[in-house]
Amino acid sequence: MKIAVSGKGGVGKTTLSAFLVKWFAERGKKVLAIDADPDANLGHGLGLKGAKDILPISKMKELVAERTESTPGSFGGFFKLNPKVDDLPEKLAVPSGNGVRLMVMGGVKKGGTGCVCPESILLKNLVQHLILRRNEVVIMDMEAGIEHLGRATSQYVDCLIVVVEPGRRSVDTALKIKELAGDIGLTKVALVGNKVRSEKDRQFLTESLSEYQFLGFIPYDEGIIDADLNGVFADSVEGRTRDGLEEIAQNLSSMSKSTNPQP
Ligand SMILES: Nc1ncnc2c1ncn2[C@@H]1O[C@H](COP(=O)(O)OP(=O)(O)OP(=O)(O)O)[C@@H](O)[C@H]1O
Ligand SMILES: [Mg+2]
């Protein structure tokens, strides 16, 4: 099962990703948690001590240079477009307890014309490998864009979850992401409404995004903020918040049971 999580900044992508990682792990699955957001904090969300000290893959200059056969730190020049990446999950994923391993991708500095630099090629190939070739559950916490996904991988993504909160900007971002997804042939897109304070909030979301499927809703819960501050989120949610998250995870796992192409 391959899941990517996207949405506007601060909507709750990392919170949801961390919960899903733990949820699948608790059901005995091997899970690869991928932090594909340059402002990496999925490790923190998972309660992993020392998460902020993990060196992101894009910052591993020697590795990037070796695999892409490029000159370290260079933008121009030649480099390999299909670097070897299949050994990287074993080498670089950090054990995070309960069958979970974490990979931190890191950011890529933008070049003048788009971004075809050795780092971005390595990351893109790595994401493609994770989605096409791995048997684990892969959960990818992404930024608002879906740059790491490409046409080659899109049909093997079981679900692109777009997290939305009650607010116009978050809805606009969701629509934009949905459009980008369509451009690369990714059709399995579903929404999660987060920080929902009332029936009115919920209605705002379902009406603004009436054409899209919602996996479920998570209430606004100060307990999540407190737990985040203490780095213990996924274990400590309860009540309606847990019910909302459980429903999302259940809906998600039944989605993956529908027919999927095999790479
Ligand atoms: N349901 C909720 N109720 C209250 N606070 C929440 C809820 N979900 C997330 N938060 C809080 O909102 C903040 C942002 O959440 P989170 O880091 O998960 O978002 P994000 O989309 O990953 O952000 P970023 O774009 O910065 O990576 C955190 O402080 C988190 O504790
Ligand atoms: Mg985040």
PDB file of C-alpha atoms and ligand atoms in Angstrom:
ATOM      1  CA  MET A   1       0.000   0.000   0.000  1.00  0.00           C
ATOM      2  CA  LYS A   2       1.441   3.327  -1.083  1.00  0.00           C
ATOM      3  CA  ILE A   3       0.023   6.514   0.373  1.00  0.00           C
ATOM      4  CA  ALA A   4       1.077  10.109  -0.228  1.00  0.00           C
ATOM      5  CA  VAL A   5      -0.148  12.961   1.972  1.00  0.00           C
ATOM      6  CA  SER A   6      -0.282  16.539   0.715  1.00  0.00           C
ATOM      7  CA  GLY A   7      -2.058  19.824   1.458  1.00  0.00           C
ATOM      8  CA  LYS A   8      -1.451  23.458   2.362  1.00  0.00           C
ATOM      9  CA  GLY A   9       1.190  24.305   4.978  1.00  0.00           C
ATOM     10  CA  GLY A  10       0.099  23.599   8.534  1.00  0.00           C
ATOM     11  CA  VAL A  11      -3.131  21.740   7.749  1.00  0.00           C
ATOM     12  CA  GLY A  12      -2.038  18.583   9.563  1.00  0.00           C
ATOM     13  CA  LYS A  13      -0.174  16.473   6.987  1.00  0.00           C
ATOM     14  CA  THR A  14       2.471  15.338   9.431  1.00  0.00           C
ATOM     15  CA  THR A  15      -0.063  14.688  12.189  1.00  0.00           C
ATOM     16  CA  LEU A  16      -2.115  12.460   9.892  1.00  0.00           C
ATOM     17  CA  SER A  17       0.944  10.750   8.380  1.00  0.00           C
ATOM     18  CA  ALA A  18       2.306   9.904  11.827  1.00  0.00           C
ATOM     19  CA  PHE A  19      -1.011   8.441  12.885  1.00  0.00           C
ATOM     20  CA  LEU A  20      -1.288   6.305   9.741  1.00  0.00           C
ATOM     21  CA  VAL A  21       2.285   5.051  10.117  1.00  0.00           C
ATOM     22  CA  LYS A  22       1.536   3.875  13.648  1.00  0.00           C
ATOM     23  CA  TRP A  23      -1.858   2.487  12.699  1.00  0.00           C
ATOM     24  CA  PHE A  24      -0.455   0.203  10.010  1.00  0.00           C
ATOM     25  CA  ALA A  25       2.511  -0.757  12.190  1.00  0.00           C
ATOM     26  CA  GLU A  26       0.170  -1.748  15.031  1.00  0.00           C
ATOM     27  CA  ARG A  27      -1.519  -4.113  12.577  1.00  0.00           C
ATOM     28  CA  GLY A  28       1.752  -5.916  11.997  1.00  0.00           C
ATOM     29  CA  LYS A  29       2.718  -4.234   8.728  1.00  0.00           C
ATOM     30  CA  LYS A  30       6.242  -3.200   7.903  1.00  0.00           C
ATOM     31  CA  VAL A  31       6.033   0.521   7.282  1.00  0.00           C
ATOM     32  CA  LEU A  32       8.406   2.896   5.550  1.00  0.00           C
ATOM     33  CA  ALA A  33       7.675   6.434   6.686  1.00  0.00           C
ATOM     34  CA  ILE A  34       8.983   8.950   4.186  1.00  0.00           C
ATOM     35  CA  ASP A  35       9.511  12.534   5.136  1.00  0.00           C
ATOM     36  CA  ALA A  36       9.430  14.255   1.763  1.00  0.00           C
ATOM     37  CA  ASP A  37       8.829  17.716   3.165  1.00  0.00           C
ATOM     38  CA  PRO A  38      11.946  19.911   3.258  1.00  0.00           C
ATOM     39  CA  ASP A  39      10.817  21.213   6.647  1.00  0.00           C
ATOM     40  CA  ALA A  40      11.154  17.689   7.904  1.00  0.00           C
ATOM     41  CA  ASN A  41       9.390  16.757  11.114  1.00  0.00           C
ATOM     42  CA  LEU A  42       7.723  13.390  10.610  1.00  0.00           C
ATOM     43  CA  GLY A  43      10.295  11.840  12.949  1.00  0.00           C
ATOM     44  CA  HIS A  44       9.140  14.216  15.645  1.00  0.00           C
ATOM     45  CA  GLY A  45       5.521  13.332  14.879  1.00  0.00           C
ATOM     46  CA  LEU A  46       6.435   9.674  15.353  1.00  0.00           C
ATOM     47  CA  GLY A  47       7.981  10.474  18.718  1.00  0.00           C
ATOM     48  CA  LEU A  48      11.446   9.502  17.525  1.00  0.00           C
ATOM     49  CA  LYS A  49      14.143  10.874  19.807  1.00  0.00           C
ATOM     50  CA  GLY A  50      16.911  12.631  17.902  1.00  0.00           C
ATOM     51  CA  ALA A  51      14.705  12.983  14.802  1.00  0.00           C
ATOM     52  CA  LYS A  52      16.056  16.424  14.037  1.00  0.00           C
ATOM     53  CA  ASP A  53      19.615  15.106  13.848  1.00  0.00           C
ATOM     54  CA  ILE A  54      18.891  12.805  10.923  1.00  0.00           C
ATOM     55  CA  LEU A  55      20.818  13.986   7.881  1.00  0.00           C
ATOM     56  CA  PRO A  56      18.408  14.305   4.925  1.00  0.00           C
ATOM     57  CA  ILE A  57      19.343  12.328   1.838  1.00  0.00           C
ATOM     58  CA  SER A  58      19.491  15.436  -0.352  1.00  0.00           C
ATOM     59  CA  LYS A  59      22.258  16.753   1.950  1.00  0.00           C
ATOM     60  CA  MET A  60      24.388  13.610   1.618  1.00  0.00           C
ATOM     61  CA  LYS A  61      26.745  15.280  -0.842  1.00  0.00           C
ATOM     62  CA  GLU A  62      29.045  12.321  -1.374  1.00  0.00           C
ATOM     63  CA  LEU A  63      26.185   9.908  -1.887  1.00  0.00           C
ATOM     64  CA  VAL A  64      24.453  12.221  -4.358  1.00  0.00           C
ATOM     65  CA  ALA A  65      27.712  12.711  -6.273  1.00  0.00           C
ATOM     66  CA  GLU A  66      28.600   9.018  -6.251  1.00  0.00           C
ATOM     67  CA  ARG A  67      25.185   7.810  -7.407  1.00  0.00           C
ATOM     68  CA  THR A  68      24.578  10.445 -10.051  1.00  0.00           C
ATOM     69  CA  GLU A  69      28.248  10.579 -11.093  1.00  0.00           C
ATOM     70  CA  SER A  70      28.167  14.343 -10.734  1.00  0.00           C
ATOM     71  CA  THR A  71      30.479  16.923  -9.220  1.00  0.00           C
ATOM     72  CA  PRO A  72      29.376  17.696  -5.633  1.00  0.00           C
ATOM     73  CA  GLY A  73      27.208  20.805  -5.374  1.00  0.00           C
ATOM     74  CA  SER A  74      27.143  21.449  -9.117  1.00  0.00           C
ATOM     75  CA  PHE A  75      24.133  22.563 -11.070  1.00  0.00           C
ATOM     76  CA  GLY A  76      25.417  22.345 -14.608  1.00  0.00           C
ATOM     77  CA  GLY A  77      27.384  19.528 -16.182  1.00  0.00           C
ATOM     78  CA  PHE A  78      26.413  15.971 -16.905  1.00  0.00           C
ATOM     79  CA  PHE A  79      25.028  13.444 -14.499  1.00  0.00           C
ATOM     80  CA  LYS A  80      23.230  10.147 -14.568  1.00  0.00           C
ATOM     81  CA  LEU A  81      19.471  10.270 -14.838  1.00  0.00           C
ATOM     82  CA  ASN A  82      18.925   6.754 -13.510  1.00  0.00           C
ATOM     83  CA  PRO A  83      21.156   6.448 -10.438  1.00  0.00           C
ATOM     84  CA  LYS A  84      21.181   3.202  -8.449  1.00  0.00           C
ATOM     85  CA  VAL A  85      18.821   3.549  -5.491  1.00  0.00           C
ATOM     86  CA  ASP A  86      17.530   0.065  -4.648  1.00  0.00           C
ATOM     87  CA  ASP A  87      19.978  -0.425  -1.770  1.00  0.00           C
ATOM     88  CA  LEU A  88      19.229   2.952  -0.169  1.00  0.00           C
ATOM     89  CA  PRO A  89      16.169   2.012   1.922  1.00  0.00           C
ATOM     90  CA  GLU A  90      18.200  -0.686   3.705  1.00  0.00           C
ATOM     91  CA  LYS A  91      21.197   1.590   4.147  1.00  0.00           C
ATOM     92  CA  LEU A  92      19.514   4.837   5.068  1.00  0.00           C
ATOM     93  CA  ALA A  93      16.154   4.171   6.717  1.00  0.00           C
ATOM     94  CA  VAL A  94      16.275   4.836  10.455  1.00  0.00           C
ATOM     95  CA  PRO A  95      14.551   2.220  12.660  1.00  0.00           C
ATOM     96  CA  SER A  96      11.754   3.970  14.519  1.00  0.00           C
ATOM     97  CA  GLY A  97      10.258   1.132  16.552  1.00  0.00           C
ATOM     98  CA  ASN A  98       7.491  -1.392  15.937  1.00  0.00           C
ATOM     99  CA  GLY A  99       8.551  -2.308  12.387  1.00  0.00           C
ATOM    100  CA  VAL A 100       8.636   1.325  11.271  1.00  0.00           C
ATOM    101  CA  ARG A 101      11.591   2.814   9.440  1.00  0.00           C
ATOM    102  CA  LEU A 102      11.967   6.466   8.572  1.00  0.00           C
ATOM    103  CA  MET A 103      13.626   8.034   5.547  1.00  0.00           C
ATOM    104  CA  VAL A 104      14.178  11.773   5.453  1.00  0.00           C
ATOM    105  CA  MET A 105      14.421  13.085   1.899  1.00  0.00           C
ATOM    106  CA  GLY A 106      15.238  16.746   2.530  1.00  0.00           C
ATOM    107  CA  GLY A 107      14.795  19.709   0.265  1.00  0.00           C
ATOM    108  CA  VAL A 108      16.357  20.520  -3.039  1.00  0.00           C
ATOM    109  CA  LYS A 109      17.496  24.032  -3.800  1.00  0.00           C
ATOM    110  CA  LYS A 110      15.701  25.367  -6.823  1.00  0.00           C
ATOM    111  CA  GLY A 111      17.761  25.937  -9.933  1.00  0.00           C
ATOM    112  CA  GLY A 112      17.027  28.808 -12.285  1.00  0.00           C
ATOM    113  CA  THR A 113      15.118  26.758 -14.818  1.00  0.00           C
ATOM    114  CA  GLY A 114      12.933  24.230 -13.091  1.00  0.00           C
ATOM    115  CA  CYS A 115      15.001  21.902 -10.996  1.00  0.00           C
ATOM    116  CA  VAL A 116      16.952  19.226 -12.703  1.00  0.00           C
ATOM    117  CA  CYS A 117      19.890  18.901 -10.382  1.00  0.00           C
ATOM    118  CA  PRO A 118      21.595  15.725  -9.141  1.00  0.00           C
ATOM    119  CA  GLU A 119      19.799  15.849  -5.771  1.00  0.00           C
ATOM    120  CA  SER A 120      16.357  16.076  -7.318  1.00  0.00           C
ATOM    121  CA  ILE A 121      17.128  13.255  -9.762  1.00  0.00           C
ATOM    122  CA  LEU A 122      18.278  11.023  -6.917  1.00  0.00           C
ATOM    123  CA  LEU A 123      15.170  11.762  -4.836  1.00  0.00           C
ATOM    124  CA  LYS A 124      12.827  11.274  -7.745  1.00  0.00           C
ATOM    125  CA  ASN A 125      14.385   7.919  -8.593  1.00  0.00           C
ATOM    126  CA  LEU A 126      14.251   6.899  -4.966  1.00  0.00           C
ATOM    127  CA  VAL A 127      10.559   7.769  -4.635  1.00  0.00           C
ATOM    128  CA  GLN A 128       9.855   5.884  -7.840  1.00  0.00           C
ATOM    129  CA  HIS A 129      11.664   2.846  -6.465  1.00  0.00           C
ATOM    130  CA  LEU A 130       9.796   3.022  -3.142  1.00  0.00           C
ATOM    131  CA  ILE A 131       6.441   3.181  -4.884  1.00  0.00           C
ATOM    132  CA  LEU A 132       7.071   0.661  -7.632  1.00  0.00           C
ATOM    133  CA  ARG A 133       9.302  -1.927  -6.042  1.00  0.00           C
ATOM    134  CA  ARG A 134       8.803  -2.131  -2.305  1.00  0.00           C
ATOM    135  CA  ASN A 135       6.408  -4.462  -0.580  1.00  0.00           C
ATOM    136  CA  GLU A 136       5.995  -2.491   2.617  1.00  0.00           C
ATOM    137  CA  VAL A 137       3.349   0.053   3.394  1.00  0.00           C
ATOM    138  CA  VAL A 138       4.879   3.349   2.287  1.00  0.00           C
ATOM    139  CA  ILE A 139       3.530   6.571   3.747  1.00  0.00           C
ATOM    140  CA  MET A 140       4.913   9.770   2.339  1.00  0.00           C
ATOM    141  CA  ASP A 141       4.492  13.095   4.115  1.00  0.00           C
ATOM    142  CA  MET A 142       4.859  15.665   1.361  1.00  0.00           C
ATOM    143  CA  GLU A 143       4.787  19.397   0.992  1.00  0.00           C
ATOM    144  CA  ALA A 144       1.968  21.257  -0.753  1.00  0.00           C
ATOM    145  CA  GLY A 145       3.271  20.274  -4.174  1.00  0.00           C
ATOM    146  CA  ILE A 146       3.581  16.746  -5.466  1.00  0.00           C
ATOM    147  CA  GLU A 147       6.922  17.280  -7.191  1.00  0.00           C
ATOM    148  CA  HIS A 148       8.326  13.959  -6.075  1.00  0.00           C
ATOM    149  CA  LEU A 149       5.646  12.022  -7.885  1.00  0.00           C
ATOM    150  CA  GLY A 150       5.778  11.578 -11.623  1.00  0.00           C
ATOM    151  CA  ARG A 151       3.786  10.004 -14.381  1.00  0.00           C
ATOM    152  CA  ALA A 152       5.670   6.717 -14.102  1.00  0.00           C
ATOM    153  CA  THR A 153       4.689   6.213 -10.471  1.00  0.00           C
ATOM    154  CA  SER A 154       1.271   7.775 -10.309  1.00  0.00           C
ATOM    155  CA  GLN A 155      -0.783   4.703 -11.146  1.00  0.00           C
ATOM    156  CA  TYR A 156       0.871   2.751  -8.341  1.00  0.00           C
ATOM    157  CA  VAL A 157      -0.042   5.262  -5.649  1.00  0.00           C
ATOM    158  CA  ASP A 158      -3.040   3.787  -3.844  1.00  0.00           C
ATOM    159  CA  CYS A 159      -4.152   7.128  -2.535  1.00  0.00           C
ATOM    160  CA  LEU A 160      -3.031  10.711  -2.612  1.00  0.00           C
ATOM    161  CA  ILE A 161      -4.587  12.152   0.504  1.00  0.00           C
ATOM    162  CA  VAL A 162      -5.089  15.889   0.444  1.00  0.00           C
ATOM    163  CA  VAL A 163      -5.600  17.310   3.918  1.00  0.00           C
ATOM    164  CA  VAL A 164      -7.873  20.337   4.132  1.00  0.00           C
ATOM    165  CA  GLU A 165      -8.938  22.570   6.986  1.00  0.00           C
ATOM    166  CA  PRO A 166     -11.987  24.822   7.042  1.00  0.00           C
ATOM    167  CA  GLY A 167     -10.634  27.834   5.150  1.00  0.00           C
ATOM    168  CA  ARG A 168     -10.648  29.167   1.644  1.00  0.00           C
ATOM    169  CA  ARG A 169      -6.879  28.972   1.075  1.00  0.00           C
ATOM    170  CA  SER A 170      -6.679  25.372   2.096  1.00  0.00           C
ATOM    171  CA  VAL A 171      -9.541  24.513  -0.259  1.00  0.00           C
ATOM    172  CA  ASP A 172      -7.844  26.403  -3.115  1.00  0.00           C
ATOM    173  CA  THR A 173      -4.599  24.515  -2.492  1.00  0.00           C
ATOM    174  CA  ALA A 174      -6.513  21.235  -2.519  1.00  0.00           C
ATOM    175  CA  LEU A 175      -8.050  22.068  -5.880  1.00  0.00           C
ATOM    176  CA  LYS A 176      -4.625  22.958  -7.248  1.00  0.00           C
ATOM    177  CA  ILE A 177      -3.111  19.708  -5.991  1.00  0.00           C
ATOM    178  CA  LYS A 178      -5.966  17.738  -7.503  1.00  0.00           C
ATOM    179  CA  GLU A 179      -5.277  19.418 -10.832  1.00  0.00           C
ATOM    180  CA  LEU A 180      -1.532  18.667 -10.650  1.00  0.00           C
ATOM    181  CA  ALA A 181      -2.377  15.069  -9.802  1.00  0.00           C
ATOM    182  CA  GLY A 182      -4.627  14.849 -12.839  1.00  0.00           C
ATOM    183  CA  ASP A 183      -1.787  16.162 -15.016  1.00  0.00           C
ATOM    184  CA  ILE A 184       0.370  13.168 -14.107  1.00  0.00           C
ATOM    185  CA  GLY A 185      -2.461  10.667 -14.324  1.00  0.00           C
ATOM    186  CA  LEU A 186      -2.937  10.244 -10.585  1.00  0.00           C
ATOM    187  CA  THR A 187      -6.644   9.720 -10.158  1.00  0.00           C
ATOM    188  CA  LYS A 188      -6.879   8.135  -6.724  1.00  0.00           C
ATOM    189  CA  VAL A 189      -7.188  11.313  -4.718  1.00  0.00           C
ATOM    190  CA  ALA A 190      -9.193  11.561  -1.504  1.00  0.00           C
ATOM    191  CA  LEU A 191      -9.598  14.269   1.080  1.00  0.00           C
ATOM    192  CA  VAL A 192      -9.333  14.429   4.837  1.00  0.00           C
ATOM    193  CA  GLY A 193     -10.960  17.327   6.649  1.00  0.00           C
ATOM    194  CA  ASN A 194      -8.903  18.358   9.683  1.00  0.00           C
ATOM    195  CA  LYS A 195      -9.348  20.884  12.512  1.00  0.00           C
ATOM    196  CA  VAL A 196     -13.111  20.684  12.155  1.00  0.00           C
ATOM    197  CA  ARG A 197     -14.770  22.619  14.994  1.00  0.00           C
ATOM    198  CA  SER A 198     -18.430  22.313  14.113  1.00  0.00           C
ATOM    199  CA  GLU A 199     -21.021  20.951  11.739  1.00  0.00           C
ATOM    200  CA  LYS A 200     -20.721  24.268   9.895  1.00  0.00           C
ATOM    201  CA  ASP A 201     -16.996  23.658   9.289  1.00  0.00           C
ATOM    202  CA  ARG A 202     -17.711  20.214   7.996  1.00  0.00           C
ATOM    203  CA  GLN A 203     -20.401  21.509   5.703  1.00  0.00           C
ATOM    204  CA  PHE A 204     -18.091  24.225   4.379  1.00  0.00           C
ATOM    205  CA  LEU A 205     -15.598  21.553   3.358  1.00  0.00           C
ATOM    206  CA  THR A 206     -18.037  19.101   1.831  1.00  0.00           C
ATOM    207  CA  GLU A 207     -19.789  21.864  -0.095  1.00  0.00           C
ATOM    208  CA  SER A 208     -16.590  23.568  -1.303  1.00  0.00           C
ATOM    209  CA  LEU A 209     -15.208  20.220  -2.435  1.00  0.00           C
ATOM    210  CA  SER A 210     -18.418  18.457  -3.298  1.00  0.00           C
ATOM    211  CA  GLU A 211     -16.956  16.546  -6.237  1.00  0.00           C
ATOM    212  CA  TYR A 212     -14.369  14.792  -4.123  1.00  0.00           C
ATOM    213  CA  GLN A 213     -14.414  11.809  -1.850  1.00  0.00           C
ATOM    214  CA  PHE A 214     -13.725  12.411   1.848  1.00  0.00           C
ATOM    215  CA  LEU A 215     -12.023   9.610   3.775  1.00  0.00           C
ATOM    216  CA  GLY A 216     -13.159  11.241   6.984  1.00  0.00           C
ATOM    217  CA  PHE A 217     -12.860  14.192   9.363  1.00  0.00           C
ATOM    218  CA  ILE A 218     -10.695  14.982  12.371  1.00  0.00           C
ATOM    219  CA  PRO A 219     -12.034  17.385  14.986  1.00  0.00           C
ATOM    220  CA  TYR A 220     -10.089  20.414  16.158  1.00  0.00           C
ATOM    221  CA  ASP A 221      -8.425  19.077  19.299  1.00  0.00           C
ATOM    222  CA  GLU A 222      -6.089  20.985  21.599  1.00  0.00           C
ATOM    223  CA  GLY A 223      -4.860  17.614  22.820  1.00  0.00           C
ATOM    224  CA  ILE A 224      -3.153  17.214  19.429  1.00  0.00           C
ATOM    225  CA  ILE A 225      -1.277  20.482  19.890  1.00  0.00           C
ATOM    226  CA  ASP A 226      -0.179  19.515  23.411  1.00  0.00           C
ATOM    227  CA  ALA A 227       0.884  16.063  22.300  1.00  0.00           C
ATOM    228  CA  ASP A 228       2.795  17.575  19.380  1.00  0.00           C
ATOM    229  CA  LEU A 229       4.676  19.808  21.805  1.00  0.00           C
ATOM    230  CA  ASN A 230       5.577  16.725  23.810  1.00  0.00           C
ATOM    231  CA  GLY A 231       6.419  14.634  20.746  1.00  0.00           C
ATOM    232  CA  VAL A 232       3.955  11.857  21.594  1.00  0.00           C
ATOM    233  CA  PHE A 233       1.045  12.538  19.286  1.00  0.00           C
ATOM    234  CA  ALA A 234      -0.005   9.304  17.690  1.00  0.00           C
ATOM    235  CA  ASP A 235      -0.167   7.310  20.902  1.00  0.00           C
ATOM    236  CA  SER A 236      -2.178   9.731  22.909  1.00  0.00           C
ATOM    237  CA  VAL A 237      -5.188  10.842  20.877  1.00  0.00           C
ATOM    238  CA  GLU A 238      -8.507   9.731  22.223  1.00  0.00           C
ATOM    239  CA  GLY A 239     -12.250  10.120  21.996  1.00  0.00           C
ATOM    240  CA  ARG A 240     -13.752  11.654  18.890  1.00  0.00           C
ATOM    241  CA  THR A 241     -10.326  12.459  17.487  1.00  0.00           C
ATOM    242  CA  ARG A 242      -9.300   8.820  17.595  1.00  0.00           C
ATOM    243  CA  ASP A 243     -12.647   7.766  16.093  1.00  0.00           C
ATOM    244  CA  GLY A 244     -12.136  10.184  13.195  1.00  0.00           C
ATOM    245  CA  LEU A 245      -8.597   8.962  12.568  1.00  0.00           C
ATOM    246  CA  GLU A 246      -9.618   5.300  12.838  1.00  0.00           C
ATOM    247  CA  GLU A 247     -12.347   5.786  10.275  1.00  0.00           C
ATOM    248  CA  ILE A 248      -9.889   7.426   7.877  1.00  0.00           C
ATOM    249  CA  ALA A 249      -7.416   4.560   8.257  1.00  0.00           C
ATOM    250  CA  GLN A 250     -10.152   1.959   7.762  1.00  0.00           C
ATOM    251  CA  ASN A 251     -11.459   3.657   4.637  1.00  0.00           C
ATOM    252  CA  LEU A 252      -7.943   3.894   3.337  1.00  0.00           C
ATOM    253  CA  SER A 253      -7.138   0.265   3.820  1.00  0.00           C
ATOM    254  CA  SER A 254     -10.332  -0.833   2.131  1.00  0.00           C
ATOM    255  CA  MET A 255      -9.413   1.416  -0.797  1.00  0.00           C
ATOM    256  CA  SER A 256      -6.174  -0.502  -1.333  1.00  0.00           C
ATOM    257  CA  LYS A 257      -8.074  -3.778  -1.558  1.00  0.00           C
ATOM    258  CA  SER A 258      -9.703  -2.606  -4.754  1.00  0.00           C
ATOM    259  CA  THR A 259      -7.860  -3.703  -7.874  1.00  0.00           C
ATOM    260  CA  ASN A 260      -4.369  -2.380  -8.288  1.00  0.00           C
ATOM    261  CA  PRO A 261      -2.007  -2.818 -11.202  1.00  0.00           C
ATOM    262  CA  GLN A 262       1.174  -4.715 -10.388  1.00  0.00           C
ATOM    263  CA  PRO A 263       4.420  -3.111 -11.551  1.00  0.00           C
TER     264      PRO A 263
HETATM  265  N1  LIG B   1      -7.047  18.282  14.576  1.00  0.00           N
HETATM  266  C1  LIG B   1      -6.220  19.200  15.073  1.00  0.00           C
HETATM  267  N2  LIG B   1      -6.605  20.002  16.080  1.00  0.00           N
HETATM  268  C2  LIG B   1      -5.776  20.942  16.582  1.00  0.00           C
HETATM  269  N3  LIG B   1      -4.520  21.131  16.173  1.00  0.00           N
HETATM  270  C3  LIG B   1      -4.066  20.360  15.177  1.00  0.00           C
HETATM  271  C4  LIG B   1      -4.876  19.355  14.568  1.00  0.00           C
HETATM  272  N4  LIG B   1      -4.143  18.730  13.609  1.00  0.00           N
HETATM  273  C5  LIG B   1      -2.932  19.330  13.617  1.00  0.00           C
HETATM  274  N5  LIG B   1      -2.880  20.300  14.551  1.00  0.00           N
HETATM  275  C6  LIG B   1      -1.746  21.191  14.877  1.00  0.00           C
HETATM  276  O1  LIG B   1      -1.497  22.024  13.776  1.00  0.00           O
HETATM  277  C7  LIG B   1      -0.105  22.230  13.617  1.00  0.00           C
HETATM  278  C8  LIG B   1       0.308  21.803  12.229  1.00  0.00           C
HETATM  279  O2  LIG B   1       0.125  20.394  12.095  1.00  0.00           O
HETATM  280  P1  LIG B   1       1.111  19.522  11.207  1.00  0.00           P
HETATM  281  O3  LIG B   1       2.532  19.811  11.549  1.00  0.00           O
HETATM  282  O4  LIG B   1       0.644  18.131  11.266  1.00  0.00           O
HETATM  283  O5  LIG B   1       0.782  20.169   9.798  1.00  0.00           O
HETATM  284  P2  LIG B   1       1.590  20.049   8.434  1.00  0.00           P
HETATM  285  O6  LIG B   1       0.578  20.172   7.364  1.00  0.00           O
HETATM  286  O7  LIG B   1       2.467  18.856   8.446  1.00  0.00           O
HETATM  287  O8  LIG B   1       2.477  21.351   8.509  1.00  0.00           O
HETATM  288  P3  LIG B   1       3.739  21.739   7.594  1.00  0.00           P
HETATM  289  O9  LIG B   1       3.139  22.202   6.298  1.00  0.00           O
HETATM  290  O10 LIG B   1       4.378  22.828   8.371  1.00  0.00           O
HETATM  291  O11 LIG B   1       4.566  20.507   7.453  1.00  0.00           O
HETATM  292  C9  LIG B   1       0.584  21.434  14.725  1.00  0.00           C
HETATM  293  O12 LIG B   1       0.832  22.295  15.790  1.00  0.00           O
HETATM  294  C10 LIG B   1      -0.451  20.409  15.108  1.00  0.00           C
HETATM  295  O13 LIG B   1      -0.331  20.016  16.448  1.00  0.00           O
HETATM  296 MG    MG B   2       4.537  18.654   8.085  1.00  0.00          MG
END
